XYZ file of C-alpha atoms in Angstrom:
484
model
C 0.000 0.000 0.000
C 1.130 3.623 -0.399
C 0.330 6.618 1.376
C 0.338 10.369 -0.374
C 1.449 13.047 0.982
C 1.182 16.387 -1.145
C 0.706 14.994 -4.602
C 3.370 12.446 -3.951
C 3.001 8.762 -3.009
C 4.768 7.401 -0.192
C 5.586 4.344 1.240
C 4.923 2.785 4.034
C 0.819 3.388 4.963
C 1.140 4.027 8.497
C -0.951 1.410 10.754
C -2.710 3.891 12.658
C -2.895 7.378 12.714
C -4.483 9.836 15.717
C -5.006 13.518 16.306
C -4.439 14.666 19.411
C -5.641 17.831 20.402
C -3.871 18.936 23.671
C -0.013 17.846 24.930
C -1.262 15.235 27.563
C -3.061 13.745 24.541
C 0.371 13.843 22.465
C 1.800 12.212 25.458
C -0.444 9.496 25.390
C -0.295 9.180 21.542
C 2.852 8.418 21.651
C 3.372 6.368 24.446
C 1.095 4.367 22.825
C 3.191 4.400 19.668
C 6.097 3.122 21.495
C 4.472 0.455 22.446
C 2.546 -0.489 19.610
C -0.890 -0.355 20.866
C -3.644 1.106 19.331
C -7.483 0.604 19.963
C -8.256 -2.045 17.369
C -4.765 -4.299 18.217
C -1.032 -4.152 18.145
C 0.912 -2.273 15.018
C 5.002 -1.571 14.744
C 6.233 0.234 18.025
C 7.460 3.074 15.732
C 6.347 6.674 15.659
C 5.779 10.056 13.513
C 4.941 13.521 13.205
C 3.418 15.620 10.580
C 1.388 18.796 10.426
C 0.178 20.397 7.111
C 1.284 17.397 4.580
C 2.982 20.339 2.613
C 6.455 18.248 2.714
C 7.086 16.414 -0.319
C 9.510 13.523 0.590
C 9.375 10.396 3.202
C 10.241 12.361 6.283
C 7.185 12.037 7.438
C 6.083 8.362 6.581
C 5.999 5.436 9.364
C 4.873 1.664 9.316
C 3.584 2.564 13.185
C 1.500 5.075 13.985
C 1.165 8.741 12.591
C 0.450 11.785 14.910
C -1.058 14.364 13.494
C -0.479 17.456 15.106
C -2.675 20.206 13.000
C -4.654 20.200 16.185
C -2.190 21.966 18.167
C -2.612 25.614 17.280
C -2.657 28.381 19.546
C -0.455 31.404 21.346
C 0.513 32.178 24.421
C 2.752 34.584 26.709
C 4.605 32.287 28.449
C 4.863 32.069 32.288
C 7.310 30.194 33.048
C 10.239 32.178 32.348
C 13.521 33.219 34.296
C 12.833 37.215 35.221
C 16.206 38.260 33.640
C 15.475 36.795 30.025
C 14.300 39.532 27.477
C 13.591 39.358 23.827
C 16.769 39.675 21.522
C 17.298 42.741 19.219
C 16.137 43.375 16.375
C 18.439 43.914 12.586
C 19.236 47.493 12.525
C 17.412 48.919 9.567
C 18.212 52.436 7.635
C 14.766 53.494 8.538
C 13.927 52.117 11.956
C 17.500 52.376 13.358
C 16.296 51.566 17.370
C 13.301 49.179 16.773
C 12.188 47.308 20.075
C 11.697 43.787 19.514
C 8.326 42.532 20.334
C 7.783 40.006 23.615
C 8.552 35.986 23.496
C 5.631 33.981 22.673
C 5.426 30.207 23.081
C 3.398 28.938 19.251
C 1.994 25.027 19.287
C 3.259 22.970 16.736
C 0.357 23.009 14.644
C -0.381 26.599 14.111
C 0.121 27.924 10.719
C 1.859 31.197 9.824
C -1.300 32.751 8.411
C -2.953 31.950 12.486
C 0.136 32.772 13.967
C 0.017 36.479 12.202
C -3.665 36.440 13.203
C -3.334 35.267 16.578
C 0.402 37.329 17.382
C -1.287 40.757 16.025
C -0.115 43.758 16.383
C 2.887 41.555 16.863
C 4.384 39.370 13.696
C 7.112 36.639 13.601
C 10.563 37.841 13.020
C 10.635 36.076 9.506
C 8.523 33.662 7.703
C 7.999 31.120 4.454
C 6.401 32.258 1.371
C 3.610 29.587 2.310
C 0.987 31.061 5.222
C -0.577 27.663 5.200
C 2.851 25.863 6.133
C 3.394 24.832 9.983
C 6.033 26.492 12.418
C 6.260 23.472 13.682
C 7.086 21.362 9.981
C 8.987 24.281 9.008
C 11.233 24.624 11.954
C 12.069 21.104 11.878
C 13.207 20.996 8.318
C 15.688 24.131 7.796
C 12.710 26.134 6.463
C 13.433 29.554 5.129
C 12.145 32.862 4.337
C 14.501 35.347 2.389
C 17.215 37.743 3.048
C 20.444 37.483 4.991
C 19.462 39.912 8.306
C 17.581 37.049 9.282
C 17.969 33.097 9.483
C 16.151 30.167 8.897
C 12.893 29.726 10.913
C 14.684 27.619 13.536
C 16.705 30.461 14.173
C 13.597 32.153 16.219
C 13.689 29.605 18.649
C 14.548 30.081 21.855
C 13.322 26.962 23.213
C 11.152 23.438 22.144
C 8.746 21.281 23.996
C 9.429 17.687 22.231
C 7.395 14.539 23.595
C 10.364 11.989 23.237
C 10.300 8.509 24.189
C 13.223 7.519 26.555
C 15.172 4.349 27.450
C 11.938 2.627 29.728
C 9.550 3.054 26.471
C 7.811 5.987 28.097
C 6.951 9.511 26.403
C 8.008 11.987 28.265
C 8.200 15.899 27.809
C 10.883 17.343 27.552
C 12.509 20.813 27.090
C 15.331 21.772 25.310
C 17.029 25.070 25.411
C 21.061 26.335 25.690
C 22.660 26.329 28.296
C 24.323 29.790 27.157
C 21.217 30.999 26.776
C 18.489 29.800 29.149
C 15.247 30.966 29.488
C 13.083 28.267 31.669
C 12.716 28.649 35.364
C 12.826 24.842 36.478
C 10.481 25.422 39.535
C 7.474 26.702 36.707
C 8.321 23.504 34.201
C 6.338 20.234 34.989
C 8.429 17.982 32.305
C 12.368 17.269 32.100
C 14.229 20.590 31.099
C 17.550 20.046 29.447
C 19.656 22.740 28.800
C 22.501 21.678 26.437
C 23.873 23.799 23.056
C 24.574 21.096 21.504
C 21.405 19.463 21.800
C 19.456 22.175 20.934
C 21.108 23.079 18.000
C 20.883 19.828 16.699
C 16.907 19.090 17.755
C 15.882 22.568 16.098
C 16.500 21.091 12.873
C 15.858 17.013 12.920
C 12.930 17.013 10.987
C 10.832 14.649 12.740
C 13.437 11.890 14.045
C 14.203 12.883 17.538
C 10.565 13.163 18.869
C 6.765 15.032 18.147
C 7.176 18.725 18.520
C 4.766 20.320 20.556
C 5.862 24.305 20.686
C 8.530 26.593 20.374
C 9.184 29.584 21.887
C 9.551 32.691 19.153
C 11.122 36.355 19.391
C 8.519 38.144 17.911
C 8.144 41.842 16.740
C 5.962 44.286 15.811
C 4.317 44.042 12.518
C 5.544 46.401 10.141
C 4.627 47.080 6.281
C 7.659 46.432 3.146
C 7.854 48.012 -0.022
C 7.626 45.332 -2.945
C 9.204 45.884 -6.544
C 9.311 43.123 -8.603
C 11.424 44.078 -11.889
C 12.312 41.900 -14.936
C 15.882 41.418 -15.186
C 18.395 39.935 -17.833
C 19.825 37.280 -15.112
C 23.727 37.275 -16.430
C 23.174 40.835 -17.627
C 21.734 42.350 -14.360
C 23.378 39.936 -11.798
C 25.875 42.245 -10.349
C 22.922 44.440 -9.817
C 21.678 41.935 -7.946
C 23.586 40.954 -5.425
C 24.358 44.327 -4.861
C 20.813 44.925 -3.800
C 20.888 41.116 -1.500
C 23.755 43.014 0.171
C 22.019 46.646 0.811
C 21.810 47.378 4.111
C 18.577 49.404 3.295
C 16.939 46.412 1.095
C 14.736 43.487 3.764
C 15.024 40.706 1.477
C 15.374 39.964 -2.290
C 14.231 37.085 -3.878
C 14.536 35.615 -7.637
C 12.824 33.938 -10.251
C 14.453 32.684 -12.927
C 13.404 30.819 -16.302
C 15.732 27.982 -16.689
C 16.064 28.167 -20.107
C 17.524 31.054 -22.210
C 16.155 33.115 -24.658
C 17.471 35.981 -26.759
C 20.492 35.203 -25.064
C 20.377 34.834 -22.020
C 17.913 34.368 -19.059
C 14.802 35.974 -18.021
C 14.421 36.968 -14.385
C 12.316 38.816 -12.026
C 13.716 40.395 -8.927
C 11.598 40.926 -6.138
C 13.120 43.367 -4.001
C 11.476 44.252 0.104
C 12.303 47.308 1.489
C 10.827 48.533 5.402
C 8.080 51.459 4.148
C 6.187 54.014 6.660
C 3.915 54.582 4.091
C 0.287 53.285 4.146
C -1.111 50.121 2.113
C -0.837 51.063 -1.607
C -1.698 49.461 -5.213
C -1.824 45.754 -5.499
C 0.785 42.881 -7.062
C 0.799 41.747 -11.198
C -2.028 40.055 -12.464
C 0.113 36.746 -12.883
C 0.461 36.933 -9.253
C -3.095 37.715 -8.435
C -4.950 35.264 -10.867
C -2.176 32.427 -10.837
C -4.603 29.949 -9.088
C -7.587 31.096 -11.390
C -9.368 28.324 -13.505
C -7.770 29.814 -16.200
C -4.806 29.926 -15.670
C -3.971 26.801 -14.189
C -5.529 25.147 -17.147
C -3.208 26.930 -19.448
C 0.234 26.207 -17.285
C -1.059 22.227 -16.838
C -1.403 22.387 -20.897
C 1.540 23.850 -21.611
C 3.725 21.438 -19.420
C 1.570 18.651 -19.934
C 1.616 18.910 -23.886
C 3.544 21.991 -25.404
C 6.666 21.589 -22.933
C 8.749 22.334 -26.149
C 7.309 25.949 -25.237
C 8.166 26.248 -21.723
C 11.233 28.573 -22.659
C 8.908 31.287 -24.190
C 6.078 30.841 -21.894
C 7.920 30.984 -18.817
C 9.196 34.114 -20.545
C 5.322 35.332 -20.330
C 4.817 33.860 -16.683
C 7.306 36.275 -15.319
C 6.407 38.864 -17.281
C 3.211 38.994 -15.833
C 4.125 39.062 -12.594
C 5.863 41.836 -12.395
C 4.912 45.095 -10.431
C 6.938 47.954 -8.252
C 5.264 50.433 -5.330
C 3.273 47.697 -3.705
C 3.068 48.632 0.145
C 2.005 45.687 2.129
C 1.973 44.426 5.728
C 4.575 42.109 6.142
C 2.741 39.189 6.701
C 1.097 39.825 3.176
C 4.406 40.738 1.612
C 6.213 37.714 2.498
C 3.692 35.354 1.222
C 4.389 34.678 -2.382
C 0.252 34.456 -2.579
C -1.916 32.399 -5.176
C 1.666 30.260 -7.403
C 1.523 28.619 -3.846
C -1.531 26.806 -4.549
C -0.403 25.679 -8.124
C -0.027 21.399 -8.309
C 3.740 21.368 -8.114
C 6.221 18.599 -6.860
C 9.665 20.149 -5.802
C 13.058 19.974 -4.784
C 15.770 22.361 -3.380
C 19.103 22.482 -2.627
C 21.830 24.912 -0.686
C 25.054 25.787 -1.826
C 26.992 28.952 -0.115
C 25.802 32.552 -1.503
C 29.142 33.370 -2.484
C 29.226 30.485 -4.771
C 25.826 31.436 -6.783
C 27.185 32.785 -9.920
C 29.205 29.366 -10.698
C 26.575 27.132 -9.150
C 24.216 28.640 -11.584
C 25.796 29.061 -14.564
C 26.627 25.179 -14.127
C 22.958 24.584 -13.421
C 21.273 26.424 -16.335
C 23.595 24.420 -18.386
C 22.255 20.924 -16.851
C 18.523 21.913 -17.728
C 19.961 23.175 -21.027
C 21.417 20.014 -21.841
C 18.340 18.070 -20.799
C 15.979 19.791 -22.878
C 13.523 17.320 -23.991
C 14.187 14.924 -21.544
C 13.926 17.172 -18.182
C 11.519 19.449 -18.332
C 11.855 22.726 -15.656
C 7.950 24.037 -15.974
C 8.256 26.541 -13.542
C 10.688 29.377 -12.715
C 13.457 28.300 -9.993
C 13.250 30.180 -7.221
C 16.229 31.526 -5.377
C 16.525 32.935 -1.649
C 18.992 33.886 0.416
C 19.652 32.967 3.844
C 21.545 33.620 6.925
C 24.431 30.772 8.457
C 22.459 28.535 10.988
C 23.929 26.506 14.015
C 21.767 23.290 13.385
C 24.324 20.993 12.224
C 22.255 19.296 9.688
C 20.351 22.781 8.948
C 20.630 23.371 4.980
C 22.047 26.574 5.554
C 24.505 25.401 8.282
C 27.994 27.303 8.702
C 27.614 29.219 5.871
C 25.428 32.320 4.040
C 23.788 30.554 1.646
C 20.887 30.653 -0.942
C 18.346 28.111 -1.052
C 17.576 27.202 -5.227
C 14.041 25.702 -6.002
C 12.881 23.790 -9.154
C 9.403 23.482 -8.523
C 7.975 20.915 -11.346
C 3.965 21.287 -12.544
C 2.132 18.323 -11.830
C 0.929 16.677 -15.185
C 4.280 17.566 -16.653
C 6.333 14.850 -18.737
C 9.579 12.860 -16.485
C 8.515 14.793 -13.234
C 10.364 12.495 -11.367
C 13.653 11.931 -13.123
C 13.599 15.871 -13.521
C 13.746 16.232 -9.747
C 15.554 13.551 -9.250
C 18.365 14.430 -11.794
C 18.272 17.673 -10.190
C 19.203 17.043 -7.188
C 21.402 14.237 -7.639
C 23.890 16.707 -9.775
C 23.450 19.205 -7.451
C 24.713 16.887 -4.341
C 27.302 15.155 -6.639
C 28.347 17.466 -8.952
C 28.237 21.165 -6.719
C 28.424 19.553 -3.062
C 24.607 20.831 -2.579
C 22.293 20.355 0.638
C 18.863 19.295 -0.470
C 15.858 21.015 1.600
C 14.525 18.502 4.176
C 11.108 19.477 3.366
C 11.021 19.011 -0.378
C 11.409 15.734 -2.933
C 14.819 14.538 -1.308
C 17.528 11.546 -2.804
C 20.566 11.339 -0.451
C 22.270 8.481 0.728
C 24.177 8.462 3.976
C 27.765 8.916 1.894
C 26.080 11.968 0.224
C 24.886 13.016 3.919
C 28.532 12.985 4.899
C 29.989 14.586 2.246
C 27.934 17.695 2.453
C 27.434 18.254 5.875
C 30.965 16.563 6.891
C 31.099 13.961 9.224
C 31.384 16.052 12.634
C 28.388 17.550 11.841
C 26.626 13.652 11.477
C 27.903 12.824 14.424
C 26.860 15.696 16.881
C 23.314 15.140 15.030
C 23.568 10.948 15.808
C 25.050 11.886 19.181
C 21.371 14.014 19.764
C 19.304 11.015 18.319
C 20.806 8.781 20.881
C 20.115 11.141 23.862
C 16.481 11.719 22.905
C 15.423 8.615 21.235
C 17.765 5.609 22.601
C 15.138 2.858 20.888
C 14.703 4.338 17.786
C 10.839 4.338 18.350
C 11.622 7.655 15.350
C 13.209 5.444 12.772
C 12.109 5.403 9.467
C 13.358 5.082 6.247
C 14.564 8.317 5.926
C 16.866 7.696 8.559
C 17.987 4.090 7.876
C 18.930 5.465 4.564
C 21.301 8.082 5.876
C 22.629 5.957 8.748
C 21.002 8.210 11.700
């Protein structure tokens, strides 16, 4: 049998699968799990998370039971903090030079960004995905990113997580985890086992589901504020020194790119979307291909066109970024950071890291792989390219290094999906020494594993697995494959 899990099948079908709605009921789910019971019998003593089924790859697949947390949403101040710990400061910005951060808030695992920007208001997160429906909880866990090198990848928010682990008597128990150079728990307010441990943190922020079931994290916050978007069509190789001037800007929030994978005229289309912080009040409103890109219409034209026409794909990928073009749009940030209706085009997709000061080479090696696949692997959408602050998390994406994050998001419908993704990112890991997103279509072995993220970096990751799951109750096939 095979399980699905956005538009892509997956194997195993878990056993069972449960809901819980409250972190005594996780508790129970799981200790359950790790035992194999369930209410109609016994199933494998193995466990899993997931939240929004936005991830594309087997992270998230079991033979055991499957918790589904999408039922833990909510805010809260927390009160059970130390009296000296305060929120951390804010980027300096041109135009808000001394902006106060905004007070902690714990976020359940569940919650999505579009609730958490709901529920946080007047506050926002300090960062966020281009996806309001994704999970802080799934995107922590996996390396997710926004854009722009002031800020890191979501996990870098966290000040502390709430994990219900299962430890070396086959009990779930919660635990805390925060470091130790930076605590923020009083132990006489916290009911469950509070570990406080750099090391450990660092390498649970990021373990995309195989160290235990997230419950919350605790997020710097800030006030909400409103950016300035201008997205321009660019001539990538003609315009790219432009470009990373602007990534670099100290007065520029984020920048963001879209290019088509294939050249015409010469070289390759591109639009630049460039965020700047804006006093100004809410003005016009984005390009109609951003607007209308989930309309009937056009979803039936881009599934036609990859589907049947992909020999067009250069020239009307041309036209898709074209359209989406716009400058002057003044947004709140929540709104501005959300790339909007592409995210609810059928796509399957894959990314990969490589360090921001390699981009030029990494692309220009790229463009030629798609260019030399032409018929064969079809790219139906623009890739997408973000950049992103170092992380600690040693098997973060973005981990000792600046880096930018380079999507090749694949319509559904359209001819060799798979071996287009799957080419991808094989050349990428083999050929450029690439990361692949955790989150996204994923083929790494454990070599591959420990030639991109070194093999210190495995084993202070391994070293956490054994602390917070002795028994493996987390294992998978994700993590048989890599050795974890």
């Amino acid at each position: 049998m095979s399980d699905t899990i956005n538009n892509t099948p997956t194997v195993p079908t878990p056993a069972f699968e449960c809901a819980p709605r409250t972190v005594d009921e996780v508790l129970r789910a799981v200790d359950d799990a790790a035992n194999g019971r369930t209410p109609s019998g016994t199933v494998p003593a193995f466990a899993k998370a997931v939240a929004g089924f936005w991830g594309f790859n087997v992270g998230g697949t079991t033979n055991g039971t499957r918790v589904r947390v999408t039922n833990l949403v909510g805010v809260e101040a927390p009160t059970d903090l130390l009296p000296h710990v305060a929120p951390r400061p804010l980027p300096s910005s041109p135009i808000m030079p001394n902006e106060a951060p905004g007070p902690l808030r714990r976020v359940y695992a569940g919650t999505t960004y579009s609730q958490v920007n709901t529920l946080l208001a007047p506050l926002t997160v300090r960062n966020q995905p281009g996806f309001g429906d994704l999970t802080v909880g799934g995107v922590t866990l996996v390396g997710g990113h926004g854009s722009g090198l002031v800020e890191g990848n979501m996990a870098s928010q966290v000040r502390s997580l709430d994990l219900v682990v299962v430890n070396a008597q086959r009990r779930a128990e919660l635990v805390r985890l925060e470091p130790a150079s930076d605590p923020v728990t009083d132990p006489a307010k916290f009911s469950g086992r509070l570990l406080r441990d750099d090391a450990l943190f660092a390498a649970a922020k990021v373990s995309f589901g195989t160290m235990g079931v997230l419950t919350s994290v605790l997020l710097d916050t800030r006030p909400q504020y409103r950016l300035e978007e201008d997205r321009d069509l660019r001539w990538l190789w003609k315009d790219f020194a432009k470009i990373e001037s602007q990534v670099r800007d100290p007065a520029v929030s984020a920048v963001h790119l879209w290019v088509n994978p294939y050249a015409t005229f010469g070289d390759h289309r591109a639009v630049q979307s460039t965020y700047r912080r804006s006093l100004d009040t809410q003005r016009n409103t984005r390009g109609p291909g951003i607007v209308s890109a989930d309309t009937k219409l056009s979803l039936w034209f881009s599934r036609f066109v990859a589907s049947s026409l992909p020999g067009l794909l250069p020239l009307a990928t041309d036209l898709a970024l074209w359209m989406v073009t716009g400058d002057d749009v003044v947004m709140p940030s929540p709104i501005a950071l959300d790339f909007g209706p592409p995210n609810r085009m059928a796509v399957s997709a894959a990314s990969c890291s490589v360090p921001a000061a390699d981009l030029k080479d990494v692309l220009q090696r790229l463009l030629e792989h798609f260019k030399e696949g032409f018929g064969q692997r079809w790219a139906s959408s623009p890739v997408g390219i973000r950049w992103v602050k170092a992380s600690d998390a040693p098997l973060a994406p973005q981990h000792g290094r600046d880096s930018v994050m380079i999507e090749v998001p694949v319509l559904q419908g359209t001819p060799n999906l798979d071996q287009t993704l799957q080419d991808y990112v094989t050349f990428m890991v083999n050929e450029l020494g690439a990361r692949p997103h955790w989150g996204q279509r994923l083929w790494l072995d454990g070599t591959q594993l420990r030639k991109v993220y070194g093999e210190a970096n495995v084993a202070l990751f391994r070293t956490a697995r054994a602390t917070l799951d002795p028994l493996g109750v987390f294992d998978n096939e994700l993590t048989r494959a890599l050795a974890l």
